[in-house]
Short mmCIF file of C-alpha atoms in Angstrom, two decimals:
data_model
loop_
_atom_site.label_atom_id
_atom_site.label_comp_id
_atom_site.label_asym_id
_atom_site.label_seq_id
_atom_site.Cartn_x
_atom_site.Cartn_y
_atom_site.Cartn_z
CA UNK A 1 0.00 0.00 0.00
CA UNK A 2 2.86 2.31 0.85
CA UNK A 3 4.43 1.63 -2.55
CA UNK A 4 1.16 2.59 -4.28
CA UNK A 5 1.12 5.93 -2.43
CA UNK A 6 4.72 6.56 -3.46
CA UNK A 7 3.90 5.78 -7.10
CA UNK A 8 0.88 8.06 -6.96
CA UNK A 9 3.03 10.83 -5.51
CA UNK A 10 5.60 10.36 -8.30
CA UNK A 11 2.87 10.46 -10.97
CA UNK A 12 1.24 13.60 -9.55
CA UNK A 13 4.61 15.31 -9.20
CA UNK A 14 5.58 14.38 -12.76
CA UNK A 15 2.31 15.64 -14.23
CA UNK A 16 2.45 18.88 -12.27
CA UNK A 17 6.06 19.35 -13.31
CA UNK A 18 5.23 18.89 -17.00
CA UNK A 19 2.11 21.05 -16.80
CA UNK A 20 4.01 23.69 -14.92
CA UNK A 21 6.79 23.66 -17.49
CA UNK A 22 4.39 23.88 -20.42
CA UNK A 23 2.19 26.48 -18.80
CA UNK A 24 4.33 28.50 -16.38
CA UNK A 25 1.50 30.90 -15.60
CA UNK A 26 -1.02 28.20 -14.69
CA UNK A 27 -0.26 28.32 -10.97
CA UNK A 28 -1.09 32.01 -10.81
CA UNK A 29 -4.38 31.70 -12.67
CA UNK A 30 -5.95 28.36 -11.86
CA UNK A 31 -9.46 27.99 -13.25
CA UNK A 32 -12.08 25.28 -13.04
CA UNK A 33 -10.78 23.46 -16.11
CA UNK A 34 -7.50 22.69 -14.34
CA UNK A 35 -9.41 20.82 -11.65
CA UNK A 36 -9.89 18.14 -14.28
CA UNK A 37 -6.19 17.51 -13.95
CA UNK A 38 -7.27 15.06 -11.23
CA UNK A 39 -8.84 12.85 -13.91
CA UNK A 40 -5.59 12.81 -15.86
CA UNK A 41 -3.65 11.88 -12.73
CA UNK A 42 -6.12 9.07 -11.95
CA UNK A 43 -5.83 7.66 -15.47
CA UNK A 44 -2.03 7.77 -15.42
CA UNK A 45 -1.94 6.17 -12.00
CA UNK A 46 -4.33 3.36 -12.96
CA UNK A 47 -2.44 2.65 -16.19
CA UNK A 48 0.88 2.59 -14.39
CA UNK A 49 -0.37 0.20 -11.72
CA UNK A 50 -2.57 -2.11 -13.80
CA UNK A 51 -1.40 -2.17 -17.43
CA UNK A 52 -0.33 -5.64 -18.55
CA UNK A 53 3.27 -4.49 -18.95
CA UNK A 54 5.40 -2.12 -16.90
CA UNK A 55 5.34 1.45 -18.24
CA UNK A 56 7.66 4.30 -17.27
CA UNK A 57 6.00 7.40 -15.79
CA UNK A 58 7.95 9.72 -18.11
CA UNK A 59 6.63 7.85 -21.15
CA UNK A 60 3.05 8.12 -19.94
CA UNK A 61 3.33 11.81 -19.15
CA UNK A 62 5.01 12.56 -22.49
CA UNK A 63 2.17 10.77 -24.26
CA UNK A 64 -0.38 12.75 -22.26
CA UNK A 65 1.30 16.04 -23.13
CA UNK A 66 1.41 15.12 -26.83
CA UNK A 67 -2.30 14.36 -26.65
CA UNK A 68 -3.08 17.72 -25.04
CA UNK A 69 -1.16 19.69 -27.64
CA UNK A 70 -2.26 17.52 -30.57
CA UNK A 71 -5.89 18.25 -29.74
CA UNK A 72 -5.39 21.95 -30.55
CA UNK A 73 -4.58 22.02 -34.28
CA UNK A 74 -2.34 20.44 -36.89
CA UNK A 75 0.54 22.85 -36.29
CA UNK A 76 1.04 22.78 -32.53
CA UNK A 77 3.19 19.94 -31.23
CA UNK A 78 5.23 18.72 -28.27
CA UNK A 79 8.76 18.18 -29.56
CA UNK A 80 10.85 15.56 -27.83
CA UNK A 81 14.54 16.42 -27.43
CA UNK A 82 15.63 14.65 -30.64
CA UNK A 83 12.88 16.38 -32.65
CA UNK A 84 13.69 19.80 -31.22
CA UNK A 85 17.38 19.32 -31.93
CA UNK A 86 16.57 18.45 -35.54
CA UNK A 87 14.33 21.51 -35.81
CA UNK A 88 17.14 23.77 -34.58
CA UNK A 89 19.64 22.19 -36.94
CA UNK A 90 17.32 22.37 -39.94
CA UNK A 91 18.66 24.99 -42.37
CA UNK A 92 17.06 26.87 -45.23
CA UNK A 93 19.87 25.90 -47.53
CA UNK A 94 20.47 22.61 -49.32
CA UNK A 95 19.21 19.28 -48.02
CA UNK A 96 18.51 15.82 -49.36
CA UNK A 97 14.79 15.55 -49.85
CA UNK A 98 11.91 15.16 -52.29
CA UNK A 99 10.72 18.73 -52.82
CA UNK A 100 7.34 18.43 -51.12
CA UNK A 101 5.69 20.83 -48.70
CA UNK A 102 3.45 18.89 -46.32
CA UNK A 103 0.60 19.56 -43.91
CA UNK A 104 -1.63 17.48 -41.64
CA UNK A 105 -5.21 17.57 -42.96
CA UNK A 106 -7.96 15.46 -41.39
CA UNK A 107 -5.25 13.54 -39.55
CA UNK A 108 -3.39 12.61 -42.76
CA UNK A 109 0.03 13.78 -43.93
CA UNK A 110 -1.09 15.75 -46.99
CA UNK A 111 0.84 17.31 -49.85
CA UNK A 112 0.47 21.09 -49.96
CA UNK A 113 2.45 21.30 -53.16
CA UNK A 114 5.31 19.59 -54.98
CA UNK A 115 7.93 22.08 -56.14
CA UNK A 116 8.55 22.07 -59.92
CA UNK A 117 11.90 20.61 -60.89
CA UNK A 118 12.10 18.35 -57.82
CA UNK A 119 11.83 14.53 -57.55
CA UNK A 120 8.26 14.77 -56.20
CA UNK A 121 7.06 16.92 -59.10
CA UNK A 122 8.73 14.71 -61.71
CA UNK A 123 7.09 11.66 -60.15
CA UNK A 124 3.63 13.19 -60.62
CA UNK A 125 2.77 13.79 -56.96
CA UNK A 126 -0.11 16.27 -56.68
CA UNK A 127 -1.40 18.80 -54.15
CA UNK A 128 -3.88 17.20 -51.70
CA UNK A 129 -2.37 13.72 -52.19
CA UNK A 130 -2.19 11.84 -48.90
CA UNK A 131 1.04 10.06 -47.98
CA UNK A 132 0.01 6.87 -46.22
CA UNK A 133 3.41 5.25 -45.71
CA UNK A 134 7.14 5.82 -46.24
CA UNK A 135 9.16 2.72 -47.14
CA UNK A 136 6.29 0.64 -45.82
CA UNK A 137 6.13 2.47 -42.49
CA UNK A 138 2.60 3.75 -41.94
CA UNK A 139 2.21 7.42 -41.01
CA UNK A 140 -1.06 6.97 -39.14
CA UNK A 141 -1.00 8.93 -35.87
CA UNK A 142 2.54 10.09 -36.65
CA UNK A 143 3.56 13.69 -36.01
CA UNK A 144 4.28 15.73 -39.15
CA UNK A 145 7.89 16.28 -38.07
CA UNK A 146 8.41 12.53 -37.77
CA UNK A 147 6.96 11.94 -41.24
CA UNK A 148 9.20 14.62 -42.76
CA UNK A 149 12.25 13.05 -41.09
CA UNK A 150 11.44 9.71 -42.78
CA UNK A 151 11.37 11.35 -46.20
CA UNK A 152 14.63 13.23 -45.83
CA UNK A 153 17.96 11.53 -46.26
CA UNK A 154 21.18 11.42 -48.18
CA UNK A 155 20.95 12.82 -51.71
CA UNK A 156 20.84 9.94 -54.18
CA UNK A 157 19.19 7.49 -51.80
CA UNK A 158 15.78 6.06 -52.69
CA UNK A 159 12.47 6.13 -50.86
CA UNK A 160 9.06 4.62 -51.63
CA UNK A 161 5.85 6.54 -50.88
CA UNK A 162 2.40 4.97 -50.58
CA UNK A 163 -0.26 7.46 -51.64
CA UNK A 164 -3.99 8.01 -52.00
CA UNK A 165 -5.63 10.63 -54.23
CA UNK A 166 -9.04 12.24 -54.59
CA UNK A 167 -11.17 10.83 -57.37
CA UNK A 168 -13.93 12.62 -59.29
CA UNK A 169 -16.40 11.85 -56.49
CA UNK A 170 -14.17 13.64 -53.98
CA UNK A 171 -13.22 10.50 -52.05
CA UNK A 172 -9.68 9.20 -51.63
CA UNK A 173 -8.51 5.99 -53.26
CA UNK A 174 -5.15 4.24 -53.23
CA UNK A 175 -2.83 4.81 -56.19
CA UNK A 176 0.33 2.85 -57.12
CA UNK A 177 3.35 3.37 -54.87
CA UNK A 178 5.91 5.90 -56.08
CA UNK A 179 9.67 5.35 -55.89
CA UNK A 180 11.77 8.52 -55.74
CA UNK A 181 15.44 9.34 -55.52
CA UNK A 182 16.27 12.02 -52.96
CA UNK A 183 18.03 15.09 -54.32
CA UNK A 184 19.58 18.31 -53.09
CA UNK A 185 16.67 20.76 -52.92
CA UNK A 186 17.45 24.40 -53.61
CA UNK A 187 14.10 26.11 -53.02
CA UNK A 188 14.71 29.56 -54.47
CA UNK A 189 14.01 29.69 -58.21
CA UNK A 190 12.63 32.54 -60.34
CA UNK A 191 11.78 32.17 -64.03
CA UNK A 192 10.67 34.91 -66.41
CA UNK A 193 9.79 35.42 -70.06
CA UNK A 194 7.90 37.79 -72.35
CA UNK A 195 4.42 36.86 -73.54
CA UNK A 196 2.25 38.51 -76.21
CA UNK A 197 1.42 42.22 -76.45
CA UNK A 198 3.93 43.44 -73.85
CA UNK A 199 2.86 41.09 -71.06
CA UNK A 200 5.75 40.11 -68.82
CA UNK A 201 5.64 36.81 -66.96
CA UNK A 202 7.41 35.93 -63.71
CA UNK A 203 7.08 32.52 -62.09
CA UNK A 204 8.19 32.38 -58.46
CA UNK A 205 8.68 28.84 -57.13
CA UNK A 206 9.27 29.75 -53.48
CA UNK A 207 9.80 32.64 -51.05
CA UNK A 208 13.26 32.53 -49.52
CA UNK A 209 16.13 34.83 -48.62
CA UNK A 210 16.80 36.35 -52.04
CA UNK A 211 13.48 35.89 -53.84
CA UNK A 212 12.68 39.60 -53.98
CA UNK A 213 16.11 40.47 -55.38
CA UNK A 214 15.73 37.80 -58.07
CA UNK A 215 12.26 39.07 -58.98
CA UNK A 216 13.67 42.62 -59.22
CA UNK A 217 16.27 41.40 -61.72
CA UNK A 218 13.61 39.56 -63.72
CA UNK A 219 11.35 42.64 -63.83
CA UNK A 220 14.22 44.88 -64.91
CA UNK A 221 15.03 42.50 -67.77
CA UNK A 222 11.38 42.30 -68.83
CA UNK A 223 11.12 46.10 -68.75
CA UNK A 224 14.03 46.30 -71.18
CA UNK A 225 12.12 44.01 -73.52
CA UNK A 226 9.01 46.20 -73.54
CA UNK A 227 6.93 44.91 -70.63
CA UNK A 228 3.78 47.02 -70.14
CA UNK A 229 1.82 44.63 -67.85
CA UNK A 230 2.74 41.71 -65.61
CA UNK A 231 1.61 38.22 -64.64
CA UNK A 232 3.06 37.03 -61.33
CA UNK A 233 2.57 33.27 -61.21
CA UNK A 234 2.38 31.82 -57.68
CA UNK A 235 0.82 28.48 -58.58
CA UNK A 236 2.39 25.55 -56.72
CA UNK A 237 4.25 28.12 -54.57
CA UNK A 238 4.24 26.75 -50.98
CA UNK A 239 5.42 30.03 -49.45
CA UNK A 240 8.43 30.55 -47.24
CA UNK A 241 9.66 33.59 -45.35
CA UNK A 242 7.23 36.26 -44.13
CA UNK A 243 9.87 38.91 -44.79
CA UNK A 244 9.99 37.74 -48.40
CA UNK A 245 6.24 38.23 -48.76
CA UNK A 246 6.36 41.72 -47.26
CA UNK A 247 9.34 42.78 -49.37
CA UNK A 248 7.68 41.42 -52.50
CA UNK A 249 4.53 43.43 -51.78
CA UNK A 250 6.61 46.59 -51.36
CA UNK A 251 7.65 46.34 -55.01
CA UNK A 252 4.07 47.07 -56.09
CA UNK A 253 2.26 48.90 -53.26
CA UNK A 254 2.52 52.58 -52.19
CA UNK A 255 3.89 53.48 -48.76
CA UNK A 256 1.89 52.79 -45.59
CA UNK A 257 -0.32 50.12 -47.15
CA UNK A 258 -1.22 47.10 -45.05
CA UNK A 259 0.29 43.86 -46.33
CA UNK A 260 -0.90 41.50 -43.60
CA UNK A 261 -1.53 41.43 -39.88
CA UNK A 262 -1.51 38.79 -37.18
CA UNK A 263 -4.02 38.40 -34.38
CA UNK A 264 -4.17 36.06 -31.40
CA UNK A 265 -5.77 35.97 -27.95
CA UNK A 266 -3.15 38.21 -26.38
CA UNK A 267 -2.83 41.88 -27.43
CA UNK A 268 0.93 41.49 -27.93
CA UNK A 269 0.30 38.96 -30.70
CA UNK A 270 -1.36 41.63 -32.84
CA UNK A 271 1.20 42.85 -35.34
CA UNK A 272 0.87 44.83 -38.55
CA UNK A 273 3.14 44.61 -41.56
CA UNK A 274 2.98 47.66 -43.83
CA UNK A 275 4.82 48.96 -46.85
CA UNK A 276 7.38 51.75 -46.80
CA UNK A 277 8.81 53.93 -49.52
CA UNK A 278 7.85 54.35 -53.16
CA UNK A 279 7.07 51.19 -55.14
CA UNK A 280 9.27 50.34 -58.10
CA UNK A 281 6.19 49.42 -60.12
CA UNK A 282 3.02 51.42 -59.47
CA UNK A 283 -0.42 50.43 -60.77
CA UNK A 284 -0.53 53.16 -63.40
CA UNK A 285 2.79 51.98 -64.82
CA UNK A 286 2.30 48.23 -64.63
CA UNK A 287 -1.17 46.62 -64.50
CA UNK A 288 -0.85 43.23 -62.85
CA UNK A 289 -2.44 39.78 -62.48
CA UNK A 290 -1.57 37.08 -59.94
CA UNK A 291 -2.13 33.38 -60.60
CA UNK A 292 -2.84 30.95 -57.76
CA UNK A 293 -4.07 27.38 -57.31
CA UNK A 294 -4.63 24.83 -54.56
CA UNK A 295 -0.87 24.48 -54.18
CA UNK A 296 -0.38 28.18 -53.35
CA UNK A 297 0.17 28.65 -49.62
CA UNK A 298 1.65 30.76 -46.85
CA UNK A 299 3.70 33.68 -48.21
CA UNK A 300 2.15 33.35 -51.68
CA UNK A 301 -1.28 33.80 -50.06
CA UNK A 302 -0.07 36.85 -48.13
CA UNK A 303 1.15 38.53 -51.33
CA UNK A 304 -2.00 37.56 -53.27
CA UNK A 305 -4.28 38.81 -50.49
CA UNK A 306 -2.34 42.05 -50.02
CA UNK A 307 -2.34 43.03 -53.69
CA UNK A 308 -5.94 41.92 -54.15
CA UNK A 309 -7.29 43.83 -51.12
CA UNK A 310 -5.32 46.96 -52.04
CA UNK A 311 -6.71 46.72 -55.58
CA UNK A 312 -3.20 46.56 -57.00
CA UNK A 313 -3.72 43.29 -58.86
CA UNK A 314 -6.53 40.94 -59.79
CA UNK A 315 -6.23 37.24 -58.96
CA UNK A 316 -6.96 34.40 -61.39
CA UNK A 317 -7.08 30.66 -60.76
CA UNK A 318 -8.44 28.54 -57.93
CA UNK A 319 -8.80 28.97 -54.17
CA UNK A 320 -5.45 28.68 -52.42
CA UNK A 321 -4.44 26.10 -49.81
CA UNK A 322 -5.00 28.21 -46.68
CA UNK A 323 -1.85 27.94 -44.55
CA UNK A 324 -1.02 31.06 -42.55
CA UNK A 325 -0.63 30.80 -38.80
CA UNK A 326 2.07 31.83 -36.35
CA UNK A 327 3.84 29.26 -34.18
CA UNK A 328 6.06 30.02 -31.20
CA UNK A 329 8.62 27.52 -29.98
CA UNK A 330 9.09 27.40 -26.21
CA UNK A 331 12.16 25.44 -25.02
CA UNK A 332 11.40 23.13 -22.09
CA UNK A 333 13.57 21.44 -19.53
CA UNK A 334 15.35 18.28 -20.61
CA UNK A 335 15.88 19.48 -24.19
CA UNK A 336 12.22 19.22 -25.27
CA UNK A 337 10.11 22.07 -26.65
CA UNK A 338 6.53 23.17 -27.25
CA UNK A 339 5.52 24.51 -30.64
CA UNK A 340 2.26 26.37 -30.16
CA UNK A 341 0.02 28.31 -32.53
CA UNK A 342 -0.31 31.78 -31.01
CA UNK A 343 -1.80 33.84 -33.86
CA UNK A 344 -3.22 33.73 -37.38
CA UNK A 345 -2.66 35.87 -40.46
CA UNK A 346 -5.31 38.15 -41.94
CA UNK A 347 -5.40 40.06 -45.23
CA UNK A 348 -5.68 43.89 -45.13
CA UNK A 349 -9.50 43.69 -45.36
CA UNK A 350 -9.65 41.26 -42.44
CA UNK A 351 -10.01 37.96 -44.28
CA UNK A 352 -8.63 34.96 -42.40
CA UNK A 353 -6.08 33.13 -44.56
CA UNK A 354 -5.81 29.97 -42.47
CA UNK A 355 -8.30 27.24 -43.37
CA UNK A 356 -9.72 25.03 -40.63
CA UNK A 357 -9.56 21.55 -42.11
CA UNK A 358 -10.79 19.92 -38.90
CA UNK A 359 -14.06 21.83 -38.58
CA UNK A 360 -16.21 21.13 -41.66
CA UNK A 361 -18.64 23.89 -40.65
CA UNK A 362 -15.87 26.38 -41.47
CA UNK A 363 -15.08 24.98 -44.91
CA UNK A 364 -15.94 28.31 -46.56
CA UNK A 365 -13.40 30.24 -44.47
CA UNK A 366 -9.76 30.79 -45.33
CA UNK A 367 -7.62 30.67 -48.43
CA UNK A 368 -7.49 33.37 -51.07
CA UNK A 369 -10.53 33.41 -53.36
CA UNK A 370 -9.59 34.51 -56.89
CA UNK A 371 -11.41 37.40 -58.58
CA UNK A 372 -11.74 35.22 -61.65
CA UNK A 373 -12.00 31.50 -61.03
CA UNK A 374 -10.66 29.17 -63.71
CA UNK A 375 -11.10 25.53 -62.75
CA UNK A 376 -8.36 23.22 -64.05
CA UNK A 377 -7.54 19.74 -62.79
CA UNK A 378 -4.29 19.50 -60.85
CA UNK A 379 -3.03 16.85 -63.28
CA UNK A 380 -3.57 19.15 -66.25
CA UNK A 381 -2.06 22.14 -64.50
CA UNK A 382 0.98 20.11 -63.48
CA UNK A 383 1.67 19.41 -67.16
CA UNK A 384 1.91 23.16 -67.76
CA UNK A 385 4.82 23.30 -65.34
CA UNK A 386 6.50 20.07 -66.46
CA UNK A 387 8.98 21.87 -68.77
CA UNK A 388 10.57 23.55 -65.72
CA UNK A 389 11.73 20.08 -64.68
CA UNK A 390 13.68 19.88 -67.94
CA UNK A 391 15.44 23.23 -67.53
CA UNK A 392 19.21 22.99 -67.91
CA UNK A 393 21.43 25.08 -65.64
CA UNK A 394 24.87 26.12 -66.87
CA UNK A 395 27.07 27.93 -64.31
CA UNK A 396 27.60 31.55 -65.32
CA UNK A 397 25.01 31.38 -68.10
CA UNK A 398 21.38 32.60 -68.15
CA UNK A 399 18.76 29.93 -67.60
CA UNK A 400 17.46 28.71 -70.96
CA UNK A 401 13.78 27.86 -70.73
CA UNK A 402 12.25 25.04 -72.77
CA UNK A 403 9.18 25.44 -74.97
CA UNK A 404 5.79 25.62 -73.28
CA UNK A 405 3.28 23.75 -75.45
CA UNK A 406 0.57 22.76 -72.97
CA UNK A 407 -2.68 24.73 -72.95
CA UNK A 408 -2.85 27.00 -69.88
CA UNK A 409 -6.40 28.39 -69.46
CA UNK A 410 -5.48 30.27 -66.26
CA UNK A 411 -2.62 32.19 -67.85
CA UNK A 412 -4.63 32.75 -71.03
CA UNK A 413 -7.47 34.31 -69.04
CA UNK A 414 -5.10 36.67 -67.20
CA UNK A 415 -3.44 37.74 -70.47
CA UNK A 416 -6.84 38.31 -72.12
CA UNK A 417 -7.83 40.68 -69.31
CA UNK A 418 -4.49 42.53 -69.25
CA UNK A 419 -4.52 43.05 -73.01
CA UNK A 420 -8.14 44.25 -73.11
CA UNK A 421 -9.60 41.26 -74.96
CA UNK A 422 -12.11 41.00 -72.10
CA UNK A 423 -12.84 43.37 -69.22
CA UNK A 424 -12.22 42.32 -65.64
CA UNK A 425 -15.88 42.93 -64.83
CA UNK A 426 -17.05 40.66 -67.64
CA UNK A 427 -14.53 38.00 -66.65
CA UNK A 428 -15.79 38.10 -63.04
CA UNK A 429 -19.41 37.83 -64.15
CA UNK A 430 -18.66 34.86 -66.42
CA UNK A 431 -16.68 33.22 -63.64
CA UNK A 432 -19.56 33.54 -61.17
CA UNK A 433 -22.01 32.13 -63.70
CA UNK A 434 -19.78 29.12 -64.34
CA UNK A 435 -19.38 28.57 -60.58
CA UNK A 436 -23.14 28.52 -60.11
CA UNK A 437 -23.48 26.04 -62.96
CA UNK A 438 -20.85 23.74 -61.44
CA UNK A 439 -22.55 23.94 -58.05
CA UNK A 440 -25.92 23.03 -59.58
CA UNK A 441 -24.44 20.08 -61.45
CA UNK A 442 -22.73 18.88 -58.28
CA UNK A 443 -25.97 19.08 -56.28
CA UNK A 444 -27.90 17.24 -59.00
CA UNK A 445 -25.24 14.54 -59.14
CA UNK A 446 -25.29 14.17 -55.36
CA UNK A 447 -29.09 13.99 -55.33
CA UNK A 448 -29.06 11.33 -58.05
CA UNK A 449 -26.45 9.31 -56.17
CA UNK A 450 -28.46 9.45 -52.95
CA UNK A 451 -31.63 8.42 -54.82
CA UNK A 452 -29.86 5.43 -56.36
CA UNK A 453 -28.51 4.39 -52.97
CA UNK A 454 -32.00 4.59 -51.42
CA UNK A 455 -33.90 3.06 -54.36
CA UNK A 456 -31.43 0.89 -56.36
CA UNK A 457 -34.34 -0.82 -58.14
CA UNK A 458 -34.94 2.39 -60.12
CA UNK A 459 -31.69 1.80 -61.97
CA UNK A 460 -33.15 -1.26 -63.62
CA UNK A 461 -36.30 0.35 -64.92
#
């Protein structure tokens, strides 16, 4: 009996220690919810004393803490010492990987976007694909950081991914496994070329340390070749640095314009990011369109939202991914850490960028909604970008782009508006009409499917 009391004391002490470390202000502001800590202690105690095998208290408490944090959202996480060490050592430079940006959606490790030119893109991996296993190791219930660690490795080594993909009915089905060879991923790439009637085109793959400088160079070159309007293509752009998004917006917006702001529960988490100085390219000098799709996320959504809300550019394509929240990493004792979502990003007009994939009642919130929607399948759109995977780099020489032969309805629509072939107002009206038609067809298809499921005999009439 005495031993049981000692074990109970150890369990309570351990839980209080962990809770106190995670929430250092809890002792000064105890509320009724913390009284439920007793239930947690009882569960841990009962498991420790009665489980079929001996379990260490530290392991139980760590599991409990992971459960607490994992209940919040898909971005917050309790990082064990080895995971936190890897996070600190992770650089923005070169690494052996696959070129995929990932996110947890509905509990699954989900592809935000494959980056053109990388092993993942060449293998045909698509945004919204679910990665079910890595080299046969299932990712169910695995933290995102753990899944990423499995995919990274020495450049040249191979890895096999098991995937599922949405079908036409919107449900996921298994597709053949994909074998990839890890490569050195250099995320910052900017491509540019002249299109018809003075339209300049810049494709930005990612936002990193020197993205804005590279875009500046591209714009200067296009200006020399007679650019009078611009298409900034952010499709399949997974984002990157916030500073890169703000600096990019400064190229096109007048001084003192809101780019984005963050808001959390605490007043100190409210922060505004505004432009300063005179833009290099004002609206009257360079009309502008931005292209986005379901693979556009984070910094690309910030730029799209900022230029759209400030009426500096119109947006064409499909609703973006919806990934824009602020995480703070709090080091804990023993080398562990807590990564906690403390705020979310909002566009200048107050639109929430972050999408809540857990709460289906909020499915209409978040992401950037284009002014002109052009619906294209991800498979078809990926073919448009396939030539970038064939680009040859010669040190000291300009990048020579291949020919682009695939039809690109999104780009064509943007160019038609910029060159006056169709007005923006007419394009918006046509887009809304097409959206209503698609919605009606979807509802009719759903109704027919439900009728067939309820009365299958009607199929045979």
